[in-house]
mmCIF file with all atom_site columns, C-alpha atoms in Angstrom:
data_model
loop_
_atom_site.group_PDB
_atom_site.id
_atom_site.type_symbol
_atom_site.label_atom_id
_atom_site.label_alt_id
_atom_site.label_comp_id
_atom_site.label_asym_id
_atom_site.label_entity_id
_atom_site.label_seq_id
_atom_site.pdbx_PDB_ins_code
_atom_site.Cartn_x
_atom_site.Cartn_y
_atom_site.Cartn_z
_atom_site.occupancy
_atom_site.B_iso_or_equiv
_atom_site.pdbx_formal_charge
_atom_site.auth_seq_id
_atom_site.auth_comp_id
_atom_site.auth_asym_id
_atom_site.auth_atom_id
_atom_site.pdbx_PDB_model_num
ATOM 1   C CA . MET V 1 1   ? 93.246  45.871 322.628 1.00 0.00 ? 89  MET V CA 1
ATOM 2   C CA . ALA V 1 2   ? 94.963  43.720 325.214 1.00 0.00 ? 90  ALA V CA 1
ATOM 3   C CA . LEU V 1 3   ? 96.253  41.041 322.850 1.00 0.00 ? 91  LEU V CA 1
ATOM 4   C CA . LYS V 1 4   ? 99.799  41.286 321.524 1.00 0.00 ? 92  LYS V CA 1
ATOM 5   C CA . ARG V 1 5   ? 100.751 39.862 318.140 1.00 0.00 ? 93  ARG V CA 1
ATOM 6   C CA . GLU V 1 6   ? 103.754 37.516 318.091 1.00 0.00 ? 94  GLU V CA 1
ATOM 7   C CA . ALA V 1 7   ? 105.581 39.789 315.625 1.00 0.00 ? 95  ALA V CA 1
ATOM 8   C CA . PHE V 1 8   ? 105.718 42.555 318.238 1.00 0.00 ? 96  PHE V CA 1
ATOM 9   C CA . LYS V 1 9   ? 106.780 40.546 321.288 1.00 0.00 ? 97  LYS V CA 1
ATOM 10  C CA . HIS V 1 10  ? 110.261 42.114 321.133 1.00 0.00 ? 98  HIS V CA 1
ATOM 11  C CA . GLU V 1 11  ? 108.752 45.409 322.315 1.00 0.00 ? 99  GLU V CA 1
ATOM 12  C CA . ASN V 1 12  ? 108.279 43.990 325.836 1.00 0.00 ? 100 ASN V CA 1
ATOM 13  C CA . GLU V 1 13  ? 105.487 46.477 326.371 1.00 0.00 ? 101 GLU V CA 1
ATOM 14  C CA . VAL V 1 14  ? 103.006 46.568 329.212 1.00 0.00 ? 102 VAL V CA 1
ATOM 15  C CA . ARG V 1 15  ? 99.373  47.197 328.397 1.00 0.00 ? 103 ARG V CA 1
ATOM 16  C CA . LEU V 1 16  ? 97.431  48.707 331.222 1.00 0.00 ? 104 LEU V CA 1
ATOM 17  C CA . LEU V 1 17  ? 93.657  48.904 331.149 1.00 0.00 ? 105 LEU V CA 1
ATOM 18  C CA . VAL V 1 18  ? 92.153  51.425 333.515 1.00 0.00 ? 106 VAL V CA 1
ATOM 19  C CA . CYS V 1 19  ? 88.564  52.151 334.442 1.00 0.00 ? 107 CYS V CA 1
ATOM 20  C CA . LEU V 1 20  ? 88.357  55.222 336.648 1.00 0.00 ? 108 LEU V CA 1
ATOM 21  C CA . GLN V 1 21  ? 84.604  55.730 336.779 1.00 0.00 ? 109 GLN V CA 1
ATOM 22  C CA . GLY V 1 22  ? 82.805  53.462 339.198 1.00 0.00 ? 110 GLY V CA 1
ATOM 23  C CA . TYR V 1 23  ? 85.571  50.907 339.494 1.00 0.00 ? 111 TYR V CA 1
ATOM 24  C CA . ARG V 1 24  ? 84.469  49.977 343.008 1.00 0.00 ? 112 ARG V CA 1
ATOM 25  C CA . GLU V 1 25  ? 81.008  49.029 341.741 1.00 0.00 ? 113 GLU V CA 1
ATOM 26  C CA . ILE V 1 26  ? 82.153  46.779 338.888 1.00 0.00 ? 114 ILE V CA 1
ATOM 27  C CA . GLU V 1 27  ? 80.906  43.249 339.376 1.00 0.00 ? 115 GLU V CA 1
ATOM 28  C CA . ASN V 1 28  ? 83.607  40.622 338.935 1.00 0.00 ? 116 ASN V CA 1
ATOM 29  C CA . ILE V 1 29  ? 81.443  38.099 337.071 1.00 0.00 ? 117 ILE V CA 1
ATOM 30  C CA . TRP V 1 30  ? 84.437  35.880 336.196 1.00 0.00 ? 118 TRP V CA 1
ATOM 31  C CA . ASP V 1 31  ? 85.750  35.829 339.778 1.00 0.00 ? 119 ASP V CA 1
ATOM 32  C CA . ILE V 1 32  ? 89.195  36.927 338.572 1.00 0.00 ? 120 ILE V CA 1
ATOM 33  C CA . SER V 1 33  ? 91.824  38.117 341.029 1.00 0.00 ? 121 SER V CA 1
ATOM 34  C CA . VAL V 1 34  ? 92.127  41.894 340.892 1.00 0.00 ? 122 VAL V CA 1
ATOM 35  C CA . VAL V 1 35  ? 95.143  43.825 342.098 1.00 0.00 ? 123 VAL V CA 1
ATOM 36  C CA . GLY V 1 36  ? 94.802  47.450 343.081 1.00 0.00 ? 124 GLY V CA 1
ATOM 37  C CA . PHE V 1 37  ? 97.755  49.795 343.429 1.00 0.00 ? 125 PHE V CA 1
ATOM 38  C CA . SER V 1 38  ? 98.624  53.464 343.237 1.00 0.00 ? 126 SER V CA 1
ATOM 39  C CA . ILE V 1 39  ? 101.150 54.764 340.747 1.00 0.00 ? 127 ILE V CA 1
ATOM 40  C CA . ASN V 1 40  ? 102.465 58.115 339.644 1.00 0.00 ? 128 ASN V CA 1
ATOM 41  C CA . PRO V 1 41  ? 102.014 58.052 335.850 1.00 0.00 ? 129 PRO V CA 1
ATOM 42  C CA . ASN V 1 42  ? 104.950 60.408 335.337 1.00 0.00 ? 130 ASN V CA 1
ATOM 43  C CA . THR V 1 43  ? 107.373 57.937 336.903 1.00 0.00 ? 131 THR V CA 1
ATOM 44  C CA . PHE V 1 44  ? 105.735 54.859 335.379 1.00 0.00 ? 132 PHE V CA 1
ATOM 45  C CA . ILE V 1 45  ? 104.981 55.887 331.777 1.00 0.00 ? 133 ILE V CA 1
ATOM 46  C CA . LYS V 1 46  ? 108.032 56.641 329.613 1.00 0.00 ? 134 LYS V CA 1
ATOM 47  C CA . LEU V 1 47  ? 106.306 57.135 326.268 1.00 0.00 ? 135 LEU V CA 1
ATOM 48  C CA . VAL V 1 48  ? 102.845 57.031 324.699 1.00 0.00 ? 136 VAL V CA 1
ATOM 49  C CA . THR V 1 49  ? 102.860 55.857 321.073 1.00 0.00 ? 137 THR V CA 1
ATOM 50  C CA . PHE V 1 50  ? 99.766  55.713 318.896 1.00 0.00 ? 138 PHE V CA 1
ATOM 51  C CA . ASP V 1 51  ? 99.101  53.359 316.011 1.00 0.00 ? 139 ASP V CA 1
ATOM 52  C CA . PRO V 1 52  ? 100.663 54.734 312.800 1.00 0.00 ? 140 PRO V CA 1
ATOM 53  C CA . ARG V 1 53  ? 97.261  54.477 311.113 1.00 0.00 ? 141 ARG V CA 1
ATOM 54  C CA . SER V 1 54  ? 95.598  56.752 313.679 1.00 0.00 ? 142 SER V CA 1
ATOM 55  C CA . ASP V 1 55  ? 94.006  59.903 312.328 1.00 0.00 ? 143 ASP V CA 1
ATOM 56  C CA . GLU V 1 56  ? 95.868  63.115 313.191 1.00 0.00 ? 144 GLU V CA 1
ATOM 57  C CA . TRP V 1 57  ? 92.783  64.592 314.886 1.00 0.00 ? 145 TRP V CA 1
ATOM 58  C CA . PHE V 1 58  ? 92.703  61.607 317.263 1.00 0.00 ? 146 PHE V CA 1
ATOM 59  C CA . VAL V 1 59  ? 96.413  61.834 318.120 1.00 0.00 ? 147 VAL V CA 1
ATOM 60  C CA . ASP V 1 60  ? 96.128  65.606 318.680 1.00 0.00 ? 148 ASP V CA 1
ATOM 61  C CA . THR V 1 61  ? 93.047  65.153 320.879 1.00 0.00 ? 149 THR V CA 1
ATOM 62  C CA . MET V 1 62  ? 94.752  62.484 322.973 1.00 0.00 ? 150 MET V CA 1
ATOM 63  C CA . LYS V 1 63  ? 97.889  64.633 323.341 1.00 0.00 ? 151 LYS V CA 1
ATOM 64  C CA . LYS V 1 64  ? 95.768  67.498 324.655 1.00 0.00 ? 152 LYS V CA 1
ATOM 65  C CA . TYR V 1 65  ? 93.904  65.170 327.002 1.00 0.00 ? 153 TYR V CA 1
ATOM 66  C CA . CYS V 1 66  ? 97.101  63.608 328.393 1.00 0.00 ? 154 CYS V CA 1
ATOM 67  C CA . HIS V 1 67  ? 98.700  67.016 328.910 1.00 0.00 ? 155 HIS V CA 1
ATOM 68  C CA . SER V 1 68  ? 95.531  68.294 330.613 1.00 0.00 ? 156 SER V CA 1
ATOM 69  C CA . LYS V 1 69  ? 95.838  65.404 333.085 1.00 0.00 ? 157 LYS V CA 1
ATOM 70  C CA . GLY V 1 70  ? 99.468  66.285 333.826 1.00 0.00 ? 158 GLY V CA 1
ATOM 71  C CA . LEU V 1 71  ? 101.218 63.565 331.836 1.00 0.00 ? 159 LEU V CA 1
ATOM 72  C CA . LYS V 1 72  ? 104.720 64.779 331.007 1.00 0.00 ? 160 LYS V CA 1
ATOM 73  C CA . CYS V 1 73  ? 106.156 61.985 328.830 1.00 0.00 ? 161 CYS V CA 1
ATOM 74  C CA . PRO V 1 74  ? 106.543 62.245 325.048 1.00 0.00 ? 162 PRO V CA 1
ATOM 75  C CA . ILE V 1 75  ? 103.346 61.471 323.146 1.00 0.00 ? 163 ILE V CA 1
ATOM 76  C CA . GLU V 1 76  ? 103.714 60.558 319.500 1.00 0.00 ? 164 GLU V CA 1
ATOM 77  C CA . LYS V 1 77  ? 102.373 58.676 316.535 1.00 0.00 ? 165 LYS V CA 1
ATOM 78  C CA . SER V 1 78  ? 104.393 55.631 315.459 1.00 0.00 ? 166 SER V CA 1
ATOM 79  C CA . THR V 1 79  ? 106.556 56.011 312.353 1.00 0.00 ? 167 THR V CA 1
ATOM 80  C CA . LEU V 1 80  ? 106.518 52.274 311.693 1.00 0.00 ? 168 LEU V CA 1
ATOM 81  C CA . TYR V 1 81  ? 105.129 52.564 308.157 1.00 0.00 ? 169 TYR V CA 1
ATOM 82  C CA . GLU V 1 82  ? 107.009 55.694 307.060 1.00 0.00 ? 170 GLU V CA 1
ATOM 83  C CA . ARG V 1 83  ? 109.553 55.422 304.257 1.00 0.00 ? 171 ARG V CA 1
ATOM 84  C CA . ASN V 1 84  ? 112.500 56.602 306.393 1.00 0.00 ? 172 ASN V CA 1
ATOM 85  C CA . PHE V 1 85  ? 111.710 54.289 309.343 1.00 0.00 ? 173 PHE V CA 1
ATOM 86  C CA . TYR V 1 86  ? 114.589 51.923 308.529 1.00 0.00 ? 174 TYR V CA 1
ATOM 87  C CA . GLU V 1 87  ? 117.130 54.724 308.175 1.00 0.00 ? 175 GLU V CA 1
ATOM 88  C CA . GLU V 1 88  ? 116.096 56.353 311.462 1.00 0.00 ? 176 GLU V CA 1
ATOM 89  C CA . THR V 1 89  ? 116.080 53.131 313.480 1.00 0.00 ? 177 THR V CA 1
ATOM 90  C CA . LYS V 1 90  ? 119.189 51.664 311.799 1.00 0.00 ? 178 LYS V CA 1
ATOM 91  C CA . ILE V 1 91  ? 117.327 48.410 311.166 1.00 0.00 ? 179 ILE V CA 1
ATOM 92  C CA . VAL V 1 92  ? 118.934 46.621 308.240 1.00 0.00 ? 180 VAL V CA 1
ATOM 93  C CA . ARG V 1 93  ? 116.668 45.809 305.346 1.00 0.00 ? 181 ARG V CA 1
ATOM 94  C CA . GLN V 1 94  ? 118.206 43.902 302.461 1.00 0.00 ? 182 GLN V CA 1
ATOM 95  C CA . TYR V 1 95  ? 116.729 42.612 299.244 1.00 0.00 ? 183 TYR V CA 1
ATOM 96  C CA . GLU V 1 96  ? 118.362 40.029 296.995 1.00 0.00 ? 184 GLU V CA 1
ATOM 97  C CA . VAL V 1 97  ? 117.576 39.521 293.337 1.00 0.00 ? 185 VAL V CA 1
ATOM 98  C CA . VAL V 1 98  ? 116.356 36.009 292.615 1.00 0.00 ? 186 VAL V CA 1
ATOM 99  C CA . THR V 1 99  ? 116.578 34.788 289.051 1.00 0.00 ? 187 THR V CA 1
ATOM 100 C CA . GLU V 1 100 ? 114.850 31.838 287.431 1.00 0.00 ? 188 GLU V CA 1
ATOM 101 C CA . THR V 1 101 ? 118.064 29.812 287.623 1.00 0.00 ? 189 THR V CA 1
ATOM 102 C CA . ASP V 1 102 ? 118.299 30.496 291.373 1.00 0.00 ? 190 ASP V CA 1
ATOM 103 C CA . LYS V 1 103 ? 114.826 29.051 291.849 1.00 0.00 ? 191 LYS V CA 1
ATOM 104 C CA . THR V 1 104 ? 115.762 25.733 290.261 1.00 0.00 ? 192 THR V CA 1
ATOM 105 C CA . LYS V 1 105 ? 118.743 25.089 292.523 1.00 0.00 ? 193 LYS V CA 1
#
């Protein structure tokens, strides 16, 4: 997915879509400017994080694939929905009790 939800804009992430097979033969039907460049993934990619809802078999398969291609960065599944996420990241989460009298003010 190339779209980024507003709630996650603070991540400042870059999404890169790559097509390695037959990229020279792809027809540009929308006449969009295309930029080609060479990069070393090990100097460009700092971390690969998978959706926290991803199945373990998928994450394990992708880890093996990335390692087989020489990628050396950490590869992990997001802990966003885990119970200890707030303690690990030091993000403050605070709840306040609201009573019926508070609602009428």
